[in-house]
mmCIF file of N, CA and C in Angstrom:
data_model
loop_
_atom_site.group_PDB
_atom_site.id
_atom_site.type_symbol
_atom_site.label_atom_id
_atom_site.label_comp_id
_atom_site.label_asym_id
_atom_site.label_seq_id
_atom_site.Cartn_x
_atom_site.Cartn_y
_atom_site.Cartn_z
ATOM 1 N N UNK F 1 3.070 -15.275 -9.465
ATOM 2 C CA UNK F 1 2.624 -14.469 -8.330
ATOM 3 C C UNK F 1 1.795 -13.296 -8.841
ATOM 4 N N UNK F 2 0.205 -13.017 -8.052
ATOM 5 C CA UNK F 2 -0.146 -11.981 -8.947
ATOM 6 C C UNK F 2 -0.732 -11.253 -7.519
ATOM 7 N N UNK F 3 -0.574 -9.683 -7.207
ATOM 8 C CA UNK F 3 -0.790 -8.838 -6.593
ATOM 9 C C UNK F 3 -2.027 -7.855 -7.468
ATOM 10 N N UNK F 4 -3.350 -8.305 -6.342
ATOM 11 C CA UNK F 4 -4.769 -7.651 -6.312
ATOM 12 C C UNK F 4 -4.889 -6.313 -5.472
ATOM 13 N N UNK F 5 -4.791 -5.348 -5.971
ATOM 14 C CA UNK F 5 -5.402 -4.035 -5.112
ATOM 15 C C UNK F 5 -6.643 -3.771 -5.282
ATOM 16 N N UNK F 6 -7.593 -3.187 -4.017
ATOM 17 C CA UNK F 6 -9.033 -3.309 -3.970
ATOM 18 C C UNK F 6 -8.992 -2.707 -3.174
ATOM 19 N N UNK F 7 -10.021 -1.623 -3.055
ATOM 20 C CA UNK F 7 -10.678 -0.942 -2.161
ATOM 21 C C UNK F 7 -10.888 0.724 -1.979
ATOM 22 N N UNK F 8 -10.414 1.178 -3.356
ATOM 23 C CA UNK F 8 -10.222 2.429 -3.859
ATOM 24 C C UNK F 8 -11.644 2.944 -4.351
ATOM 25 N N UNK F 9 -11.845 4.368 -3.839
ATOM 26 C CA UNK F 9 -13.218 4.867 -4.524
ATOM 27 C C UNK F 9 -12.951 6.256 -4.310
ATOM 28 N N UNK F 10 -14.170 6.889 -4.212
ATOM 29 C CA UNK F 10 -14.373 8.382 -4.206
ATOM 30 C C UNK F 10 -14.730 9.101 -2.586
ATOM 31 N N UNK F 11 -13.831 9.777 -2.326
ATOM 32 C CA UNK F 11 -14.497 9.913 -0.743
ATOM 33 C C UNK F 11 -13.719 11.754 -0.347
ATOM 34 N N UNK F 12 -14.462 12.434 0.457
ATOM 35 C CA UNK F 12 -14.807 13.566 1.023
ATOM 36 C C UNK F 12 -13.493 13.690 1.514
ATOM 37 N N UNK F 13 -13.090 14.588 1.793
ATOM 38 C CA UNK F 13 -11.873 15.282 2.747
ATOM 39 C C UNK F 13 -12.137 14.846 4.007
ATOM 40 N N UNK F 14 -11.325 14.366 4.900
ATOM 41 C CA UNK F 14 -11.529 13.908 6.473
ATOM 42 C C UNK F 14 -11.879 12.717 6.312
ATOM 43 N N UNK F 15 -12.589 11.890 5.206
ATOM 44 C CA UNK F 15 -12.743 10.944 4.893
ATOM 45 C C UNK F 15 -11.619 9.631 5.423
ATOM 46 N N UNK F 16 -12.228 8.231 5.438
ATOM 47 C CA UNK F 16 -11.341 7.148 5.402
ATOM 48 C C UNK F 16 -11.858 6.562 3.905
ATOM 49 N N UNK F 17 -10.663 5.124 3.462
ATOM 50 C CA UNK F 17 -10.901 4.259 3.105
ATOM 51 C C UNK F 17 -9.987 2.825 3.855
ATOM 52 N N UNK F 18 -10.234 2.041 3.505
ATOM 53 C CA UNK F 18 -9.238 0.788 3.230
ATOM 54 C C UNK F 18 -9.009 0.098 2.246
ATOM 55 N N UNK F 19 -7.971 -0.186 2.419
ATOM 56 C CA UNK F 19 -7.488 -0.672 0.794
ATOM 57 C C UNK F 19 -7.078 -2.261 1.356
ATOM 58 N N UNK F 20 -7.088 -3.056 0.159
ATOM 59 C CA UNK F 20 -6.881 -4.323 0.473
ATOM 60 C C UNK F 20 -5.807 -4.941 -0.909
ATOM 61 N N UNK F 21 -4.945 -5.925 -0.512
ATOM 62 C CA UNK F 21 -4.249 -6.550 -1.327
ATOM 63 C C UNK F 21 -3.997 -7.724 -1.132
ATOM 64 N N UNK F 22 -4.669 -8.711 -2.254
ATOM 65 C CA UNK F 22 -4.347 -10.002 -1.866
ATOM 66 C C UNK F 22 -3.580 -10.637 -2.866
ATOM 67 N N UNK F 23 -2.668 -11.586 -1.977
ATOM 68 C CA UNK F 23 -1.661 -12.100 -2.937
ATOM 69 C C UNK F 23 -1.645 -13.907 -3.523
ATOM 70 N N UNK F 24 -0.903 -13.964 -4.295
ATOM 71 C CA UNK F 24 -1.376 -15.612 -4.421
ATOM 72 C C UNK F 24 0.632 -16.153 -4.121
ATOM 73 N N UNK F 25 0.688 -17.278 -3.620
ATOM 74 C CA UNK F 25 1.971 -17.476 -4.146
ATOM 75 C C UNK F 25 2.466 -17.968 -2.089
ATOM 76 N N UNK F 26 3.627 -18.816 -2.004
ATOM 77 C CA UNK F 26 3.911 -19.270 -0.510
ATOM 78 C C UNK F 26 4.879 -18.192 -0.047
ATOM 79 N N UNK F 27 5.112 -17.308 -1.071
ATOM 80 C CA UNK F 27 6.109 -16.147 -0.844
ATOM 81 C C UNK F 27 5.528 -15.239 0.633
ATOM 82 N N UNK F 28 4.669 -14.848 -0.313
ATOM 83 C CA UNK F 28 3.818 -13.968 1.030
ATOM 84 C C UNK F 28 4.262 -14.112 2.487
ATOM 85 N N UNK F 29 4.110 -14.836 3.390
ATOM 86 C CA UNK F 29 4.655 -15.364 4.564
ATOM 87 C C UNK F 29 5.825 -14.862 4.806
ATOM 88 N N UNK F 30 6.727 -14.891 3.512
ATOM 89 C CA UNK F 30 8.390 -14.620 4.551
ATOM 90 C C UNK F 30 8.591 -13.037 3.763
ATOM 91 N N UNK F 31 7.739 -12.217 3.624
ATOM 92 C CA UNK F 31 8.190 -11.198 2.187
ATOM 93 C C UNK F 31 7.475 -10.005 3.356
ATOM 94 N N UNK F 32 8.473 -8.962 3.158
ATOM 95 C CA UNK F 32 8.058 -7.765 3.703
ATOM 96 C C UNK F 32 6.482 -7.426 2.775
ATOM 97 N N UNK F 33 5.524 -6.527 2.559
ATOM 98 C CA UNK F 33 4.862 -5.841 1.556
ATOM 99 C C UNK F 33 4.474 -4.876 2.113
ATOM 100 N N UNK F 34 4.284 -4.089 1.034
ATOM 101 C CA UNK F 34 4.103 -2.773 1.199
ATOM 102 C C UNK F 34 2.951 -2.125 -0.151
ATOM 103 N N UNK F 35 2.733 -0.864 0.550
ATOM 104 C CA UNK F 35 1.679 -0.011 -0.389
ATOM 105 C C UNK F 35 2.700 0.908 -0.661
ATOM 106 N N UNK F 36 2.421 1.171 -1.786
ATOM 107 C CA UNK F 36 2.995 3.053 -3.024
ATOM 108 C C UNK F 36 1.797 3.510 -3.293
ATOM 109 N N UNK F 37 1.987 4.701 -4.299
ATOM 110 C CA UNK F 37 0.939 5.335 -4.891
ATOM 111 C C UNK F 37 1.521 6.385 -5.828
ATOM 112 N N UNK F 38 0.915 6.812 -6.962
ATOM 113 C CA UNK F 38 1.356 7.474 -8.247
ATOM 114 C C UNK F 38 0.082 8.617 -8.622
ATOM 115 N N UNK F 39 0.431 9.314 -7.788
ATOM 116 C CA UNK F 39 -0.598 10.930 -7.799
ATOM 117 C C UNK F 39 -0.465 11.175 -9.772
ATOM 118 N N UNK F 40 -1.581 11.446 -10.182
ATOM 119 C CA UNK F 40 -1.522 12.118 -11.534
ATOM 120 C C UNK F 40 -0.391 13.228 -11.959
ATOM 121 N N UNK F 41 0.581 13.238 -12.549
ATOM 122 C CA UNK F 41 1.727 13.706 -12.936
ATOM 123 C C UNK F 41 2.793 13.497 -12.304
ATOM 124 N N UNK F 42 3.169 12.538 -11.203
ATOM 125 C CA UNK F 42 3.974 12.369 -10.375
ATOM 126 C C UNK F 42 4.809 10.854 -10.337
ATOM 127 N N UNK F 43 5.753 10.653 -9.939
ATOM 128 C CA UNK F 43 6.437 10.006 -9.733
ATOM 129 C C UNK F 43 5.587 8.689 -8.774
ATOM 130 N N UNK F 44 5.564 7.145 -8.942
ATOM 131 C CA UNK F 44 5.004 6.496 -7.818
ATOM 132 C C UNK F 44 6.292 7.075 -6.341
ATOM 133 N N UNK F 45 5.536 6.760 -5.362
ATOM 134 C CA UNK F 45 5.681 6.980 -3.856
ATOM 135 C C UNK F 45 5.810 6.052 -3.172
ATOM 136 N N UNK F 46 6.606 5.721 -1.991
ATOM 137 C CA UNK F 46 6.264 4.587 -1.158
ATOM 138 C C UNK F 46 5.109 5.289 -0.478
ATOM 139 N N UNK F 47 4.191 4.796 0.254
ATOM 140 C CA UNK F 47 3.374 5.198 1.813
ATOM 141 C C UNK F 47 3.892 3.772 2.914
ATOM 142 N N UNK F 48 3.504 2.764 2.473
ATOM 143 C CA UNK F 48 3.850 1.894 3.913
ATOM 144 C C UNK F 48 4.618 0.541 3.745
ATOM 145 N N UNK F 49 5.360 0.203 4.770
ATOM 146 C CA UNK F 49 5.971 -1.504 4.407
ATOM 147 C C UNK F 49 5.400 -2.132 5.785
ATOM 148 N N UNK F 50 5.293 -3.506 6.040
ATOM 149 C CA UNK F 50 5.170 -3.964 7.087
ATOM 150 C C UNK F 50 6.129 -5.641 6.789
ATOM 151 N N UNK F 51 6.813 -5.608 7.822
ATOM 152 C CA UNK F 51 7.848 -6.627 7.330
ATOM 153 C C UNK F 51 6.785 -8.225 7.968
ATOM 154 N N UNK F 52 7.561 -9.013 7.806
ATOM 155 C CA UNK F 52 6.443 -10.644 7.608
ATOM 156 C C UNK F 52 6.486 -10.833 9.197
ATOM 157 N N UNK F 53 7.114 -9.924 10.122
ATOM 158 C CA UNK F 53 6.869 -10.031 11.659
ATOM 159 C C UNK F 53 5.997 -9.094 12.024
ATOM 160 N N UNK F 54 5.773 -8.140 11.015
ATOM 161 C CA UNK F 54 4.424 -7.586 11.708
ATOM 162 C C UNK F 54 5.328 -5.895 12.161
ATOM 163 N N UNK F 55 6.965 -5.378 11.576
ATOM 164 C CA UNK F 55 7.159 -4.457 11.654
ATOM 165 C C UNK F 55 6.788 -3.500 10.345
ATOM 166 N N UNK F 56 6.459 -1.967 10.929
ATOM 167 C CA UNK F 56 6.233 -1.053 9.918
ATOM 168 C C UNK F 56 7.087 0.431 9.541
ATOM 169 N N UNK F 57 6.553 0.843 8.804
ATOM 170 C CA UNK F 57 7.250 2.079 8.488
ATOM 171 C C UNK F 57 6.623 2.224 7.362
ATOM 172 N N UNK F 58 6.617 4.096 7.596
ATOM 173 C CA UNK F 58 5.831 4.750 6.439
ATOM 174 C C UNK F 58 6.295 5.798 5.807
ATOM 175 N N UNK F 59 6.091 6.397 5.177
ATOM 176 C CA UNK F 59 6.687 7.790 4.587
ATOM 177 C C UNK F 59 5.880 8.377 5.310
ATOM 178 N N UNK F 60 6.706 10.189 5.243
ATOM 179 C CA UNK F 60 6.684 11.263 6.196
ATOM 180 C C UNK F 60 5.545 11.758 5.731
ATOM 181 N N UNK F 61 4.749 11.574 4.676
ATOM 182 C CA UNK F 61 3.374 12.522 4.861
ATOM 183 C C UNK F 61 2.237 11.655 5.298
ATOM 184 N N UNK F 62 2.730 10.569 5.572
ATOM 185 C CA UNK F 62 1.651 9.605 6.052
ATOM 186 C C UNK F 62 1.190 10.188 7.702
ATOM 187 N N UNK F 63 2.100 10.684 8.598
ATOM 188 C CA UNK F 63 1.778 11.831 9.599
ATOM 189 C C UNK F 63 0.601 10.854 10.747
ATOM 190 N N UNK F 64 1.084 9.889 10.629
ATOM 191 C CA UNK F 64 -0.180 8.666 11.517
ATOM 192 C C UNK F 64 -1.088 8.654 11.263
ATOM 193 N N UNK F 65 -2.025 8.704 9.465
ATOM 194 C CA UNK F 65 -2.780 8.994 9.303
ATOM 195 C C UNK F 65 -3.884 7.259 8.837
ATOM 196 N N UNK F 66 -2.246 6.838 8.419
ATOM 197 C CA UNK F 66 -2.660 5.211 7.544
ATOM 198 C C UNK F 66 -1.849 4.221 8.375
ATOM 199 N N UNK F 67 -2.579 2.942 8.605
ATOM 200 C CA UNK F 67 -2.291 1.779 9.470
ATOM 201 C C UNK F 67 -2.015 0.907 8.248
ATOM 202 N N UNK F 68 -0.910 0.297 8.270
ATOM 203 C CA UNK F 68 -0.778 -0.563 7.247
ATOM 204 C C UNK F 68 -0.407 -2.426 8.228
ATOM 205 N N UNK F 69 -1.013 -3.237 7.898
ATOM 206 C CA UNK F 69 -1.672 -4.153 8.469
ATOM 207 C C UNK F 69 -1.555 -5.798 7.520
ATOM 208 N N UNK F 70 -1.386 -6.931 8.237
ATOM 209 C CA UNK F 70 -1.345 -7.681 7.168
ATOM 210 C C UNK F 70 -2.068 -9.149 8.323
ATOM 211 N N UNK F 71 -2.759 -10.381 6.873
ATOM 212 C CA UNK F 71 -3.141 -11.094 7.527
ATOM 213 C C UNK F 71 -2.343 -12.680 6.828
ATOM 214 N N UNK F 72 -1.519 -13.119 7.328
ATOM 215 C CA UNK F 72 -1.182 -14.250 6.746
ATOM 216 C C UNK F 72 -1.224 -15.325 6.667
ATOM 217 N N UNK F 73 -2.873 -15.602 7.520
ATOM 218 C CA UNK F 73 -3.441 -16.517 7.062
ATOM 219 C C UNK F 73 -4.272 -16.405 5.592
ATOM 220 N N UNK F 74 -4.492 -14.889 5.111
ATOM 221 C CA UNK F 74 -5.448 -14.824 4.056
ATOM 222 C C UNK F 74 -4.636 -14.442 2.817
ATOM 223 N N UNK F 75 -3.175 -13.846 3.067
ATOM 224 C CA UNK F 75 -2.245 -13.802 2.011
ATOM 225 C C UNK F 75 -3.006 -12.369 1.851
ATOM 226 N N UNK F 76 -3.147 -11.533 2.403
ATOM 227 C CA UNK F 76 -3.717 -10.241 2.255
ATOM 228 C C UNK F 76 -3.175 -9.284 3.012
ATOM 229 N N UNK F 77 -3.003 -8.140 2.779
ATOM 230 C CA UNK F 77 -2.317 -7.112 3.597
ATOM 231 C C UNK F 77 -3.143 -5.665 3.594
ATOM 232 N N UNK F 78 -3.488 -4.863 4.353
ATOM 233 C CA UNK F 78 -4.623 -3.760 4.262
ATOM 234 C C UNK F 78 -4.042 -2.798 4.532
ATOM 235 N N UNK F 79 -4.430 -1.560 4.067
ATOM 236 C CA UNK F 79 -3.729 0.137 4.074
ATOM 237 C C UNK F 79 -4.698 0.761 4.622
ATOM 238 N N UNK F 80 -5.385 1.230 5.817
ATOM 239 C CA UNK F 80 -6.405 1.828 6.371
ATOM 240 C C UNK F 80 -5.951 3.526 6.298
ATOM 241 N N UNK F 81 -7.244 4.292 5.743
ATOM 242 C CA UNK F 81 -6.581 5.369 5.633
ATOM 243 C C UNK F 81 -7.622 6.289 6.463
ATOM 244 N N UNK F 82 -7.001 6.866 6.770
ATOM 245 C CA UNK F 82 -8.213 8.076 8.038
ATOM 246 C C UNK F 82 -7.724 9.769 7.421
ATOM 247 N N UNK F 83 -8.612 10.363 7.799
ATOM 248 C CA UNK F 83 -8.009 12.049 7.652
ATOM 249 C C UNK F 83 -7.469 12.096 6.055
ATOM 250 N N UNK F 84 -8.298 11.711 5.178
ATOM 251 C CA UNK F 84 -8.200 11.886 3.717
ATOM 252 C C UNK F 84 -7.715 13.477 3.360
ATOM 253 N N UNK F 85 -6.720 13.298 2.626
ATOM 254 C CA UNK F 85 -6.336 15.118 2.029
ATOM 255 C C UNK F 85 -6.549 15.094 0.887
ATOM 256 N N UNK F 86 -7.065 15.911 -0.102
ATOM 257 C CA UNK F 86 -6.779 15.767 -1.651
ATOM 258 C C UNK F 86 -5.293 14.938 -2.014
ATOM 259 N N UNK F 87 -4.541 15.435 -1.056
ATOM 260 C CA UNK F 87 -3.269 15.508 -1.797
ATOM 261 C C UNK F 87 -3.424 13.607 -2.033
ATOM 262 N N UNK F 88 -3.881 12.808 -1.211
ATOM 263 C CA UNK F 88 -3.580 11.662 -1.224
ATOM 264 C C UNK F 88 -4.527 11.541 -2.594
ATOM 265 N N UNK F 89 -5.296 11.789 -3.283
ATOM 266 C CA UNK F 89 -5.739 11.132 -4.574
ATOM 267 C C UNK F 89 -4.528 10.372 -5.337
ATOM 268 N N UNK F 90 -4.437 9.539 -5.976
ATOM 269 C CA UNK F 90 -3.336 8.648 -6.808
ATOM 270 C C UNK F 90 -4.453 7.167 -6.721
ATOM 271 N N UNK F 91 -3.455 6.420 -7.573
ATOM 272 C CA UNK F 91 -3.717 5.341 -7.558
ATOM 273 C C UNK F 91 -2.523 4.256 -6.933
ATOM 274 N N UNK F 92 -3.060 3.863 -5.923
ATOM 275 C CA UNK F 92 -2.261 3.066 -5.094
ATOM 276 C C UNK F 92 -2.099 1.468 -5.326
ATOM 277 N N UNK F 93 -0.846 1.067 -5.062
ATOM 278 C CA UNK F 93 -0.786 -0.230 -5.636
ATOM 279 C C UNK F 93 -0.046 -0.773 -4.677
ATOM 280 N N UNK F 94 0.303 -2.470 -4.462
ATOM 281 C CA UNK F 94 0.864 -3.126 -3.330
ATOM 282 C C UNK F 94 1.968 -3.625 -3.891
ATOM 283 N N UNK F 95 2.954 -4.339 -3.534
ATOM 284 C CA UNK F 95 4.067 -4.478 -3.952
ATOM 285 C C UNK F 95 4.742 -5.258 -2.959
ATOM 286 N N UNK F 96 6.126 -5.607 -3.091
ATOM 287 C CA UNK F 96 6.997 -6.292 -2.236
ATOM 288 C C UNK F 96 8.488 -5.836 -2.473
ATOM 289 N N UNK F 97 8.331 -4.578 -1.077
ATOM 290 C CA UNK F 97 9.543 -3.950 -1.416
ATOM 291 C C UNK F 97 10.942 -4.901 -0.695
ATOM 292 N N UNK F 98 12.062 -4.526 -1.325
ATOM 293 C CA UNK F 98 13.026 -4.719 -1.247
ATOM 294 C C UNK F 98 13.961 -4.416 -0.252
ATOM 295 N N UNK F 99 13.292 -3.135 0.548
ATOM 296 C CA UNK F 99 14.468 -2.179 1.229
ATOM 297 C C UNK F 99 13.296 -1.545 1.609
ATOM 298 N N UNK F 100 13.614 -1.164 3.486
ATOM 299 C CA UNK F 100 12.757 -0.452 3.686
ATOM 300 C C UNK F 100 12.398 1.129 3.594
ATOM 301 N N UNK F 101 13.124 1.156 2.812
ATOM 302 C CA UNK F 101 12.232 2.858 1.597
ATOM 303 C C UNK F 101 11.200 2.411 0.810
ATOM 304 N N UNK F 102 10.919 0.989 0.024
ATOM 305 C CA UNK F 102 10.835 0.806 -0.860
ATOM 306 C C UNK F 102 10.841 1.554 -2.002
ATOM 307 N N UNK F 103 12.597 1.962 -2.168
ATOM 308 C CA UNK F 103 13.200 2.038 -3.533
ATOM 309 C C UNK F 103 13.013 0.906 -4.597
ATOM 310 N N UNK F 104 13.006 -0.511 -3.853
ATOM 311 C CA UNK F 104 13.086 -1.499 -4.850
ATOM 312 C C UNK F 104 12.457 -2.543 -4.435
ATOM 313 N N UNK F 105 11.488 -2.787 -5.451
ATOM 314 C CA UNK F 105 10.299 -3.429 -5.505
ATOM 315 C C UNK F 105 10.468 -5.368 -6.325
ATOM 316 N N UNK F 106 9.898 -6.006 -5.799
ATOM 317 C CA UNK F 106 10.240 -7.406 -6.257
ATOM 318 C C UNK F 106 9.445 -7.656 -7.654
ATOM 319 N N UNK F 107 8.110 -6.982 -7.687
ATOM 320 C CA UNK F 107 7.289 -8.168 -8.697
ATOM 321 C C UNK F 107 6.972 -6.518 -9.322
ATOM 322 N N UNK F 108 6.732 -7.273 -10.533
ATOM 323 C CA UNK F 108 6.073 -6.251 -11.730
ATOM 324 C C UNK F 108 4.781 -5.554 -10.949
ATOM 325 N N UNK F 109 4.497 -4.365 -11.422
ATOM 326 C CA UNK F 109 3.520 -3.531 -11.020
ATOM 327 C C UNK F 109 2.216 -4.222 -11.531
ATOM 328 N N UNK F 110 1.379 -3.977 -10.758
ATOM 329 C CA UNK F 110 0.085 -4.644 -10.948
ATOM 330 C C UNK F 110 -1.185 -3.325 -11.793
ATOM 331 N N UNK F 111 -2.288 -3.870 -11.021
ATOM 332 C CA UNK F 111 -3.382 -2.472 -11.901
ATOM 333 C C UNK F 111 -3.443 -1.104 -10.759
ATOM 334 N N UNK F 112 -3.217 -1.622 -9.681
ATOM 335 C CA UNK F 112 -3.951 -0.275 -8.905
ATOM 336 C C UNK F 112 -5.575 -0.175 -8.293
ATOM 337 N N UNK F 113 -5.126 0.446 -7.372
ATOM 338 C CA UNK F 113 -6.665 1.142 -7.217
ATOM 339 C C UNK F 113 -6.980 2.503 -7.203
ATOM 340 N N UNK F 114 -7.898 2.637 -8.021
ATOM 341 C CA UNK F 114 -8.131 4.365 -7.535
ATOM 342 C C UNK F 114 -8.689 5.064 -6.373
ATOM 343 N N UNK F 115 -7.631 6.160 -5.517
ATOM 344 C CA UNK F 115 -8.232 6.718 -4.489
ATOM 345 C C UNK F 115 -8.759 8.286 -4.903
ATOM 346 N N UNK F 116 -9.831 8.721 -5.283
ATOM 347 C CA UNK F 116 -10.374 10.199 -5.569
ATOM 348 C C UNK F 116 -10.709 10.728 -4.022
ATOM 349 N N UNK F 117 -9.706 11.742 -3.459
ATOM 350 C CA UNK F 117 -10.098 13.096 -2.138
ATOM 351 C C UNK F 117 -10.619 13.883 -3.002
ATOM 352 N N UNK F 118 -12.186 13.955 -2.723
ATOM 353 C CA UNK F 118 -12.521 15.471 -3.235
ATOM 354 C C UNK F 118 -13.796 15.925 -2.807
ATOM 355 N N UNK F 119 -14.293 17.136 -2.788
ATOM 356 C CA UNK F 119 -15.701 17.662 -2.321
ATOM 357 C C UNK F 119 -16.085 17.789 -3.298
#
C-alpha cells in the first residue's frame, strides 16, 4: 500500500490550496483516511479524518477553514484549504487513522507535501 501526497506549494495569507492523496491498494474503500501535518519544530498533528461513509472531523484550529473530502472511485481523498494562516505552514501528509483523533495511524508515514503561508 503506498500513500501519495500532492498539492503543496507556496501561497499568500488568506490564500487556498488543495491537497490531494492517492492511494493504491482495495483497502481504501472500507478505511477511514485522514490528513496530519508536522509544522517545523513540532510534533505531527491530526487536521482531518473522513470515515469510508463520507463522515468527518477535524481538529480545533481547523475553525471551518479545510473541507476534507474523498473520492472512491479514484482511491483519492482531498484536503481543501481556504483562509491560509502562517501558522498552517508544515508539511502535510495522509494517512489511515485508527481512531478518530488520529492518535493511531495504520501505514508507515509517507513523503509529504509542503505547505509554505507567507508574504
Amino acid at each position: 500500500v503506498q500513500l501519495q501526497a500532492s498539492g503543496g506549494g507556496l501561497v499568500q495569507p488568506g490564500g487556498s490550496l488543495r491537497l490531494s492523496c492517492s492511494a493504491s491498494g482495495r483497502f481504501f474503500r472500507v478505511s477511514a483516511m485522514g490528513w496530519f501535518r508536522q509544522a517545523p519544530g513540532k510534533l505531527r498533528e491530526f487536521v482531518a479524518r473522513i470515515t469510508d461513509d463520507g463522515r468527518t472531523n477535524y481538529a480545533d484550529f481547523v475553525k471551518g477553514r479545510f473541507t476534507i473530502s474523498r473520492d472512491n472511485a479514484k482511491y483519492t481523498v482531498n484536503l481543501q484549504m481556504n483562509s491560509l494562516e502562517p501558522d498552517d505552514t508544515a508539511v502535510y501528509y495522509c494517512n489511515v487513522p485508527l481512531d478518530t483523533a488520529g492518535d493511531y495511524v495504520r501505514l508507515p508515514w509517507g513523503q509529504g507535501t509542503l505547505v509554505t503561508v507567507s508574504s
